[in-house]
Amino acid sequence: MKKILFAFVVVGSIVACAPKLVTPVSVTEEVTETTEPAPEMNDIASAGKVIFNNDCTKCHSLKVIGNHSKQQWTGILTKMTKMAKLDETQTNQVTQYVFWELEQ
Ligand code: HEC
């Protein structure tokens, strides 16, 4: 009986806590919390913006970031950062910039 009661209390407290833990965590908040507390662009994204405006306009006009979803951009960037011959650091910077823009 003690065990059953204990299990009930444990389950009960998980259920009681769950909405508090789950509801405020949206994708946007998760990213802003881990990368930058304020909604301003961080240094990595700022560097990415410069690359995006310079290197990504060599073959075509400036692409509108909002025209593609985050998922689409992941695929596009894999391809385009190679086309633009970006190194690992630059690729990371452009990726951060694109993802930052998508959250605005
Ligand atoms: C060497 C030339 C070249 C460079 C540099 C380049 N692109 Fe492209 N990009 C292309 C070509 C060609 C296409 C169209 C054909 C294709 O989708 O492969 C394209 C298409 C795109 C598209 C449209 C994709 C779609 O599915 O509609 C996006 C967005 C894009 N590029 C973003 C970028 C970004 C961001 C960069 C910088 C990291 C970049 N491009 C650099 C040549 C380039």
mmCIF file of N, CA and C and ligand atoms in Angstrom:
data_model
loop_
_atom_site.group_PDB
_atom_site.id
_atom_site.type_symbol
_atom_site.label_atom_id
_atom_site.label_comp_id
_atom_site.label_asym_id
_atom_site.label_seq_id
_atom_site.Cartn_x
_atom_site.Cartn_y
_atom_site.Cartn_z
ATOM 1 N N MET A 1 0.839 -1.214 0.000
ATOM 2 C CA MET A 1 0.000 0.000 0.000
ATOM 3 C C MET A 1 0.868 1.257 0.000
ATOM 4 N N LYS A 2 1.925 1.221 0.833
ATOM 5 C CA LYS A 2 2.845 2.359 0.910
ATOM 6 C C LYS A 2 3.428 2.670 -0.474
ATOM 7 N N LYS A 3 3.838 1.557 -1.157
ATOM 8 C CA LYS A 3 4.440 1.707 -2.489
ATOM 9 C C LYS A 3 3.474 2.342 -3.477
ATOM 10 N N ILE A 4 2.254 1.902 -3.443
ATOM 11 C CA ILE A 4 1.242 2.425 -4.368
ATOM 12 C C ILE A 4 1.014 3.908 -4.104
ATOM 13 N N LEU A 5 0.966 4.211 -2.826
ATOM 14 C CA LEU A 5 0.751 5.608 -2.436
ATOM 15 C C LEU A 5 1.925 6.467 -2.911
ATOM 16 N N PHE A 6 3.132 5.917 -2.731
ATOM 17 C CA PHE A 6 4.352 6.637 -3.154
ATOM 18 C C PHE A 6 4.329 6.896 -4.655
ATOM 19 N N ALA A 7 4.013 5.829 -5.400
ATOM 20 C CA ALA A 7 3.946 5.946 -6.862
ATOM 21 C C ALA A 7 2.943 7.015 -7.250
ATOM 22 N N PHE A 8 1.854 7.049 -6.564
ATOM 23 C CA PHE A 8 0.804 8.021 -6.869
ATOM 24 C C PHE A 8 1.318 9.449 -6.654
ATOM 25 N N VAL A 9 2.049 9.617 -5.557
ATOM 26 C CA VAL A 9 2.582 10.950 -5.231
ATOM 27 C C VAL A 9 3.602 11.377 -6.293
ATOM 28 N N VAL A 10 4.465 10.434 -6.694
ATOM 29 C CA VAL A 10 5.490 10.751 -7.698
ATOM 30 C C VAL A 10 4.830 11.137 -9.011
ATOM 31 N N VAL A 11 3.927 10.285 -9.486
ATOM 32 C CA VAL A 11 3.242 10.566 -10.743
ATOM 33 C C VAL A 11 2.480 11.889 -10.638
ATOM 34 N N GLY A 12 1.826 12.047 -9.487
ATOM 35 C CA GLY A 12 1.048 13.267 -9.266
ATOM 36 C C GLY A 12 1.917 14.514 -9.358
ATOM 37 N N SER A 13 3.123 14.460 -8.784
ATOM 38 C CA SER A 13 3.962 15.656 -8.824
ATOM 39 C C SER A 13 4.554 15.887 -10.212
ATOM 40 N N ILE A 14 4.805 14.812 -10.947
ATOM 41 C CA ILE A 14 5.301 14.986 -12.324
ATOM 42 C C ILE A 14 4.227 15.674 -13.157
ATOM 43 N N VAL A 15 3.026 15.172 -13.036
ATOM 44 C CA VAL A 15 1.919 15.748 -13.794
ATOM 45 C C VAL A 15 1.702 17.209 -13.395
ATOM 46 N N ALA A 16 1.814 17.463 -12.106
ATOM 47 C CA ALA A 16 1.605 18.827 -11.618
ATOM 48 C C ALA A 16 2.673 19.781 -12.144
ATOM 49 N N CYS A 17 3.905 19.281 -12.276
ATOM 50 C CA CYS A 17 5.008 20.132 -12.730
ATOM 51 C C CYS A 17 5.054 20.251 -14.240
ATOM 52 N N ALA A 18 4.595 19.215 -14.909
ATOM 53 C CA ALA A 18 4.756 19.146 -16.360
ATOM 54 C C ALA A 18 4.288 20.393 -17.119
ATOM 55 N N PRO A 19 3.084 20.886 -16.885
ATOM 56 C CA PRO A 19 2.656 22.062 -17.677
ATOM 57 C C PRO A 19 3.587 23.251 -17.496
ATOM 58 N N LYS A 20 4.094 23.437 -16.282
ATOM 59 C CA LYS A 20 4.983 24.558 -16.004
ATOM 60 C C LYS A 20 6.281 24.412 -16.797
ATOM 61 N N LEU A 21 6.768 23.176 -16.882
ATOM 62 C CA LEU A 21 8.026 22.948 -17.594
ATOM 63 C C LEU A 21 7.844 23.027 -19.102
ATOM 64 N N VAL A 22 6.733 22.510 -19.587
ATOM 65 C CA VAL A 22 6.564 22.372 -21.029
ATOM 66 C C VAL A 22 6.051 23.650 -21.704
ATOM 67 N N THR A 23 5.012 24.255 -21.190
ATOM 68 C CA THR A 23 4.385 25.374 -21.911
ATOM 69 C C THR A 23 5.293 26.548 -22.285
ATOM 70 N N PRO A 24 6.171 27.044 -21.410
ATOM 71 C CA PRO A 24 6.920 28.240 -21.835
ATOM 72 C C PRO A 24 8.053 27.957 -22.820
ATOM 73 N N VAL A 25 8.378 26.688 -23.022
ATOM 74 C CA VAL A 25 9.515 26.365 -23.889
ATOM 75 C C VAL A 25 9.061 26.253 -25.344
ATOM 76 N N SER A 26 9.182 27.348 -26.060
ATOM 77 C CA SER A 26 8.942 27.312 -27.500
ATOM 78 C C SER A 26 10.307 27.261 -28.172
ATOM 79 N N VAL A 27 10.339 26.953 -29.448
ATOM 80 C CA VAL A 27 11.610 26.859 -30.171
ATOM 81 C C VAL A 27 12.367 28.178 -30.089
ATOM 82 N N THR A 28 11.639 29.268 -30.270
ATOM 83 C CA THR A 28 12.249 30.597 -30.246
ATOM 84 C C THR A 28 12.951 30.856 -28.915
ATOM 85 N N GLU A 29 12.264 30.580 -27.829
ATOM 86 C CA GLU A 29 12.831 30.855 -26.522
ATOM 87 C C GLU A 29 14.035 29.977 -26.234
ATOM 88 N N GLU A 30 13.956 28.737 -26.661
ATOM 89 C CA GLU A 30 15.081 27.818 -26.447
ATOM 90 C C GLU A 30 16.352 28.396 -27.061
ATOM 91 N N VAL A 31 16.241 28.852 -28.294
ATOM 92 C CA VAL A 31 17.413 29.359 -29.006
ATOM 93 C C VAL A 31 17.909 30.656 -28.386
ATOM 94 N N THR A 32 16.989 31.583 -28.099
ATOM 95 C CA THR A 32 17.437 32.862 -27.547
ATOM 96 C C THR A 32 18.080 32.659 -26.178
ATOM 97 N N GLU A 33 17.594 31.704 -25.408
ATOM 98 C CA GLU A 33 18.184 31.457 -24.097
ATOM 99 C C GLU A 33 19.608 30.919 -24.205
ATOM 100 N N THR A 34 19.843 30.030 -25.155
ATOM 101 C CA THR A 34 21.160 29.408 -25.232
ATOM 102 C C THR A 34 22.171 30.269 -25.971
ATOM 103 N N THR A 35 21.728 31.068 -26.929
ATOM 104 C CA THR A 35 22.706 31.831 -27.698
ATOM 105 C C THR A 35 22.813 33.280 -27.233
ATOM 106 N N GLU A 36 21.711 33.913 -26.978
ATOM 107 C CA GLU A 36 21.728 35.353 -26.696
ATOM 108 C C GLU A 36 20.507 35.701 -25.860
ATOM 109 N N PRO A 37 20.701 36.240 -24.679
ATOM 110 C CA PRO A 37 19.546 36.554 -23.837
ATOM 111 C C PRO A 37 18.661 37.652 -24.420
ATOM 112 N N ALA A 38 19.238 38.667 -25.021
ATOM 113 C CA ALA A 38 18.458 39.740 -25.639
ATOM 114 C C ALA A 38 18.176 39.373 -27.090
ATOM 115 N N PRO A 39 17.120 39.956 -27.683
ATOM 116 C CA PRO A 39 16.825 39.608 -29.072
ATOM 117 C C PRO A 39 17.775 40.230 -30.082
ATOM 118 N N GLU A 40 18.800 40.924 -29.628
ATOM 119 C CA GLU A 40 19.780 41.505 -30.556
ATOM 120 C C GLU A 40 20.624 40.402 -31.177
ATOM 121 N N MET A 41 21.168 40.722 -32.310
ATOM 122 C CA MET A 41 21.996 39.757 -33.007
ATOM 123 C C MET A 41 23.321 39.605 -32.252
ATOM 124 N N ASN A 42 23.786 38.375 -32.085
ATOM 125 C CA ASN A 42 25.081 38.208 -31.431
ATOM 126 C C ASN A 42 26.214 38.387 -32.449
ATOM 127 N N ASP A 43 27.448 38.360 -31.977
ATOM 128 C CA ASP A 43 28.603 38.626 -32.844
ATOM 129 C C ASP A 43 28.714 37.626 -33.992
ATOM 130 N N ILE A 44 28.381 36.378 -33.705
ATOM 131 C CA ILE A 44 28.488 35.342 -34.735
ATOM 132 C C ILE A 44 27.510 35.629 -35.859
ATOM 133 N N ALA A 45 26.278 35.963 -35.471
ATOM 134 C CA ALA A 45 25.254 36.268 -36.474
ATOM 135 C C ALA A 45 25.590 37.542 -37.238
ATOM 136 N N SER A 46 26.158 38.535 -36.548
ATOM 137 C CA SER A 46 26.545 39.782 -37.217
ATOM 138 C C SER A 46 27.587 39.525 -38.285
ATOM 139 N N ALA A 47 28.556 38.690 -37.959
ATOM 140 C CA ALA A 47 29.585 38.332 -38.933
ATOM 141 C C ALA A 47 28.934 37.572 -40.096
ATOM 142 N N GLY A 48 27.954 36.746 -39.769
ATOM 143 C CA GLY A 48 27.244 35.990 -40.799
ATOM 144 C C GLY A 48 26.470 36.887 -41.739
ATOM 145 N N LYS A 49 25.927 37.966 -41.201
ATOM 146 C CA LYS A 49 25.165 38.906 -42.035
ATOM 147 C C LYS A 49 26.070 39.527 -43.101
ATOM 148 N N VAL A 50 27.280 39.882 -42.711
ATOM 149 C CA VAL A 50 28.239 40.469 -43.650
ATOM 150 C C VAL A 50 28.556 39.469 -44.765
ATOM 151 N N ILE A 51 28.793 38.233 -44.382
ATOM 152 C CA ILE A 51 29.099 37.196 -45.377
ATOM 153 C C ILE A 51 27.896 36.979 -46.295
ATOM 154 N N PHE A 52 26.721 36.920 -45.685
ATOM 155 C CA PHE A 52 25.490 36.710 -46.453
ATOM 156 C C PHE A 52 25.321 37.812 -47.502
ATOM 157 N N ASN A 53 25.521 39.061 -47.082
ATOM 158 C CA ASN A 53 25.331 40.187 -47.998
ATOM 159 C C ASN A 53 26.421 40.289 -49.058
ATOM 160 N N ASN A 54 27.622 39.807 -48.746
ATOM 161 C CA ASN A 54 28.724 39.899 -49.711
ATOM 162 C C ASN A 54 28.889 38.627 -50.533
ATOM 163 N N ASP A 55 29.126 37.518 -49.839
ATOM 164 C CA ASP A 55 29.468 36.269 -50.534
ATOM 165 C C ASP A 55 28.277 35.569 -51.172
ATOM 166 N N CYS A 56 27.105 35.776 -50.624
ATOM 167 C CA CYS A 56 25.935 35.052 -51.123
ATOM 168 C C CYS A 56 25.233 35.806 -52.249
ATOM 169 N N THR A 57 25.820 36.907 -52.680
ATOM 170 C CA THR A 57 25.215 37.679 -53.766
ATOM 171 C C THR A 57 26.106 37.657 -55.014
ATOM 172 N N LYS A 58 27.107 36.765 -54.985
ATOM 173 C CA LYS A 58 28.035 36.697 -56.111
ATOM 174 C C LYS A 58 27.399 36.065 -57.344
ATOM 175 N N CYS A 59 26.535 35.101 -57.123
ATOM 176 C CA CYS A 59 25.937 34.376 -58.261
ATOM 177 C C CYS A 59 24.488 34.775 -58.512
ATOM 178 N N HIS A 60 23.827 35.213 -57.469
ATOM 179 C CA HIS A 60 22.415 35.598 -57.609
ATOM 180 C C HIS A 60 22.139 36.793 -56.720
ATOM 181 N N SER A 61 20.947 37.350 -56.863
ATOM 182 C CA SER A 61 20.594 38.500 -56.030
ATOM 183 C C SER A 61 20.436 38.052 -54.573
ATOM 184 N N LEU A 62 20.340 39.014 -53.695
ATOM 185 C CA LEU A 62 20.178 38.731 -52.275
ATOM 186 C C LEU A 62 18.893 37.945 -52.050
ATOM 187 N N LYS A 63 19.003 36.804 -51.403
ATOM 188 C CA LYS A 63 17.823 35.969 -51.177
ATOM 189 C C LYS A 63 17.070 36.436 -49.937
ATOM 190 N N VAL A 64 15.752 36.375 -50.011
ATOM 191 C CA VAL A 64 14.915 36.750 -48.872
ATOM 192 C C VAL A 64 14.857 35.561 -47.915
ATOM 193 N N ILE A 65 15.377 35.758 -46.730
ATOM 194 C CA ILE A 65 15.469 34.660 -45.764
ATOM 195 C C ILE A 65 14.089 34.109 -45.408
ATOM 196 N N GLY A 66 13.105 35.006 -45.261
ATOM 197 C CA GLY A 66 11.764 34.584 -44.889
ATOM 198 C C GLY A 66 11.027 33.753 -45.936
ATOM 199 N N ASN A 67 11.600 33.635 -47.134
ATOM 200 C CA ASN A 67 10.952 32.841 -48.184
ATOM 201 C C ASN A 67 11.120 31.338 -47.993
ATOM 202 N N HIS A 68 12.002 30.947 -47.083
ATOM 203 C CA HIS A 68 12.235 29.519 -46.844
ATOM 204 C C HIS A 68 12.126 29.232 -45.353
ATOM 205 N N SER A 69 11.699 28.016 -45.049
ATOM 206 C CA SER A 69 11.581 27.616 -43.644
ATOM 207 C C SER A 69 12.967 27.257 -43.110
ATOM 208 N N LYS A 70 13.042 27.072 -41.806
ATOM 209 C CA LYS A 70 14.312 26.707 -41.174
ATOM 210 C C LYS A 70 14.823 25.385 -41.758
ATOM 211 N N GLN A 71 13.872 24.484 -41.962
ATOM 212 C CA GLN A 71 14.235 23.166 -42.502
ATOM 213 C C GLN A 71 14.795 23.301 -43.920
ATOM 214 N N GLN A 72 14.136 24.126 -44.724
ATOM 215 C CA GLN A 72 14.607 24.337 -46.099
ATOM 216 C C GLN A 72 15.993 24.982 -46.096
ATOM 217 N N TRP A 73 16.173 25.951 -45.200
ATOM 218 C CA TRP A 73 17.455 26.645 -45.118
ATOM 219 C C TRP A 73 18.591 25.701 -44.748
ATOM 220 N N THR A 74 18.299 24.730 -43.896
ATOM 221 C CA THR A 74 19.334 23.778 -43.501
ATOM 222 C C THR A 74 19.888 23.078 -44.738
ATOM 223 N N GLY A 75 18.985 22.680 -45.634
ATOM 224 C CA GLY A 75 19.413 22.043 -46.876
ATOM 225 C C GLY A 75 20.083 23.026 -47.824
ATOM 226 N N ILE A 76 19.497 24.215 -47.953
ATOM 227 C CA ILE A 76 20.030 25.239 -48.864
ATOM 228 C C ILE A 76 21.444 25.636 -48.440
ATOM 229 N N LEU A 77 21.613 25.829 -47.123
ATOM 230 C CA LEU A 77 22.927 26.280 -46.641
ATOM 231 C C LEU A 77 24.010 25.224 -46.828
ATOM 232 N N THR A 78 23.634 23.979 -46.705
ATOM 233 C CA THR A 78 24.613 22.904 -46.924
ATOM 234 C C THR A 78 25.187 23.042 -48.328
ATOM 235 N N LYS A 79 24.288 23.310 -49.261
ATOM 236 C CA LYS A 79 24.670 23.416 -50.665
ATOM 237 C C LYS A 79 25.370 24.754 -50.956
ATOM 238 N N MET A 80 24.766 25.845 -50.508
ATOM 239 C CA MET A 80 25.233 27.188 -50.865
ATOM 240 C C MET A 80 26.535 27.590 -50.176
ATOM 241 N N THR A 81 26.744 27.125 -48.955
ATOM 242 C CA THR A 81 28.005 27.484 -48.287
ATOM 243 C C THR A 81 29.177 26.807 -49.009
ATOM 244 N N LYS A 82 28.900 25.672 -49.636
ATOM 245 C CA LYS A 82 29.935 25.011 -50.445
ATOM 246 C C LYS A 82 30.144 25.796 -51.728
ATOM 247 N N MET A 83 29.036 26.241 -52.316
ATOM 248 C CA MET A 83 29.111 27.045 -53.543
ATOM 249 C C MET A 83 29.925 28.315 -53.292
ATOM 250 N N ALA A 84 29.710 28.916 -52.130
ATOM 251 C CA ALA A 84 30.401 30.170 -51.796
ATOM 252 C C ALA A 84 31.796 29.903 -51.228
ATOM 253 N N LYS A 85 32.142 28.627 -51.116
ATOM 254 C CA LYS A 85 33.454 28.197 -50.590
ATOM 255 C C LYS A 85 33.741 28.776 -49.207
ATOM 256 N N LEU A 86 32.749 28.722 -48.349
ATOM 257 C CA LEU A 86 32.927 29.227 -46.982
ATOM 258 C C LEU A 86 33.619 28.163 -46.141
ATOM 259 N N ASP A 87 34.435 28.618 -45.190
ATOM 260 C CA ASP A 87 35.042 27.642 -44.281
ATOM 261 C C ASP A 87 34.042 27.336 -43.152
ATOM 262 N N GLU A 88 34.484 26.488 -42.226
ATOM 263 C CA GLU A 88 33.586 26.030 -41.165
ATOM 264 C C GLU A 88 33.069 27.183 -40.299
ATOM 265 N N THR A 89 33.963 28.117 -39.981
ATOM 266 C CA THR A 89 33.587 29.265 -39.142
ATOM 267 C C THR A 89 32.570 30.140 -39.863
ATOM 268 N N GLN A 90 32.846 30.432 -41.130
ATOM 269 C CA GLN A 90 31.933 31.279 -41.902
ATOM 270 C C GLN A 90 30.575 30.604 -42.093
ATOM 271 N N THR A 91 30.612 29.303 -42.313
ATOM 272 C CA THR A 91 29.370 28.541 -42.473
ATOM 273 C C THR A 91 28.527 28.650 -41.208
ATOM 274 N N ASN A 92 29.179 28.525 -40.075
ATOM 275 C CA ASN A 92 28.492 28.640 -38.794
ATOM 276 C C ASN A 92 27.914 30.048 -38.618
ATOM 277 N N GLN A 93 28.684 31.049 -39.012
ATOM 278 C CA GLN A 93 28.231 32.438 -38.871
ATOM 279 C C GLN A 93 27.004 32.716 -39.746
ATOM 280 N N VAL A 94 27.063 32.269 -40.996
ATOM 281 C CA VAL A 94 25.928 32.490 -41.901
ATOM 282 C C VAL A 94 24.695 31.732 -41.391
ATOM 283 N N THR A 95 24.914 30.513 -40.929
ATOM 284 C CA THR A 95 23.804 29.706 -40.416
ATOM 285 C C THR A 95 23.141 30.401 -39.222
ATOM 286 N N GLN A 96 23.964 30.896 -38.314
ATOM 287 C CA GLN A 96 23.426 31.600 -37.136
ATOM 288 C C GLN A 96 22.639 32.834 -37.558
ATOM 289 N N TYR A 97 23.152 33.535 -38.559
ATOM 290 C CA TYR A 97 22.470 34.740 -39.035
ATOM 291 C C TYR A 97 21.113 34.392 -39.643
ATOM 292 N N VAL A 98 21.098 33.393 -40.510
ATOM 293 C CA VAL A 98 19.844 32.992 -41.166
ATOM 294 C C VAL A 98 18.823 32.552 -40.110
ATOM 295 N N PHE A 99 19.246 31.748 -39.163
ATOM 296 C CA PHE A 99 18.332 31.266 -38.127
ATOM 297 C C PHE A 99 17.864 32.417 -37.233
ATOM 298 N N TRP A 100 18.758 33.364 -37.005
ATOM 299 C CA TRP A 100 18.366 34.542 -36.202
ATOM 300 C C TRP A 100 17.272 35.312 -36.936
ATOM 301 N N GLU A 101 17.470 35.561 -38.218
ATOM 302 C CA GLU A 101 16.488 36.292 -39.030
ATOM 303 C C GLU A 101 15.133 35.586 -39.018
ATOM 304 N N LEU A 102 15.158 34.258 -39.101
ATOM 305 C CA LEU A 102 13.914 33.484 -39.146
ATOM 306 C C LEU A 102 13.104 33.638 -37.860
ATOM 307 N N GLU A 103 13.780 33.978 -36.783
ATOM 308 C CA GLU A 103 13.082 34.114 -35.501
ATOM 309 C C GLU A 103 12.551 35.522 -35.260
ATOM 310 N N GLN A 104 12.862 36.437 -36.155
ATOM 311 C CA GLN A 104 12.416 37.821 -35.932
ATOM 312 C C GLN A 104 10.966 38.002 -36.356
HETATM 313 C C1 HEC B 1 28.886 29.912 -56.914
HETATM 314 C C2 HEC B 1 27.605 30.575 -57.067
HETATM 315 C C3 HEC B 1 26.705 30.682 -55.822
HETATM 316 C C4 HEC B 1 27.031 31.190 -54.609
HETATM 317 C C5 HEC B 1 28.350 31.768 -54.142
HETATM 318 C C6 HEC B 1 25.826 31.093 -53.798
HETATM 319 N N1 HEC B 1 24.805 30.568 -54.513
HETATM 320 FE FE1 HEC B 1 22.883 30.341 -53.918
HETATM 321 N N2 HEC B 1 22.400 29.559 -55.705
HETATM 322 C C7 HEC B 1 23.267 29.381 -56.771
HETATM 323 C C8 HEC B 1 22.550 28.775 -57.883
HETATM 324 C C9 HEC B 1 23.147 28.415 -59.213
HETATM 325 C C10 HEC B 1 21.206 28.605 -57.431
HETATM 326 C C11 HEC B 1 20.025 28.024 -58.187
HETATM 327 C C12 HEC B 1 20.161 26.588 -58.487
HETATM 328 C C13 HEC B 1 20.132 25.727 -57.292
HETATM 329 O O1 HEC B 1 19.183 25.812 -56.483
HETATM 330 O O2 HEC B 1 21.071 24.929 -57.143
HETATM 331 C C14 HEC B 1 21.160 29.108 -56.083
HETATM 332 C C15 HEC B 1 20.027 29.116 -55.302
HETATM 333 C C16 HEC B 1 19.939 29.638 -54.036
HETATM 334 C C17 HEC B 1 18.724 29.699 -53.255
HETATM 335 C C18 HEC B 1 17.353 29.224 -53.696
HETATM 336 C C19 HEC B 1 17.233 27.771 -53.343
HETATM 337 C C20 HEC B 1 15.842 27.234 -53.579
HETATM 338 O O3 HEC B 1 15.657 26.051 -53.265
HETATM 339 O O4 HEC B 1 14.968 27.965 -54.055
HETATM 340 C C21 HEC B 1 19.048 30.264 -52.073
HETATM 341 C C22 HEC B 1 18.101 30.560 -50.928
HETATM 342 C C23 HEC B 1 20.468 30.527 -52.084
HETATM 343 N N3 HEC B 1 20.965 30.156 -53.298
HETATM 344 C C24 HEC B 1 21.163 31.066 -51.028
HETATM 345 C C25 HEC B 1 22.532 31.260 -51.046
HETATM 346 C C26 HEC B 1 23.313 31.639 -49.872
HETATM 347 C C27 HEC B 1 22.741 31.886 -48.499
HETATM 348 C C28 HEC B 1 24.594 31.738 -50.265
HETATM 349 C C29 HEC B 1 25.797 32.073 -49.404
HETATM 350 C C30 HEC B 1 26.145 31.119 -48.397
HETATM 351 C C31 HEC B 1 24.638 31.426 -51.684
HETATM 352 N N4 HEC B 1 23.378 31.126 -52.100
HETATM 353 C C32 HEC B 1 25.779 31.470 -52.462
HETATM 354 C C33 HEC B 1 24.578 29.757 -56.808
HETATM 355 C C34 HEC B 1 25.291 30.301 -55.768
#
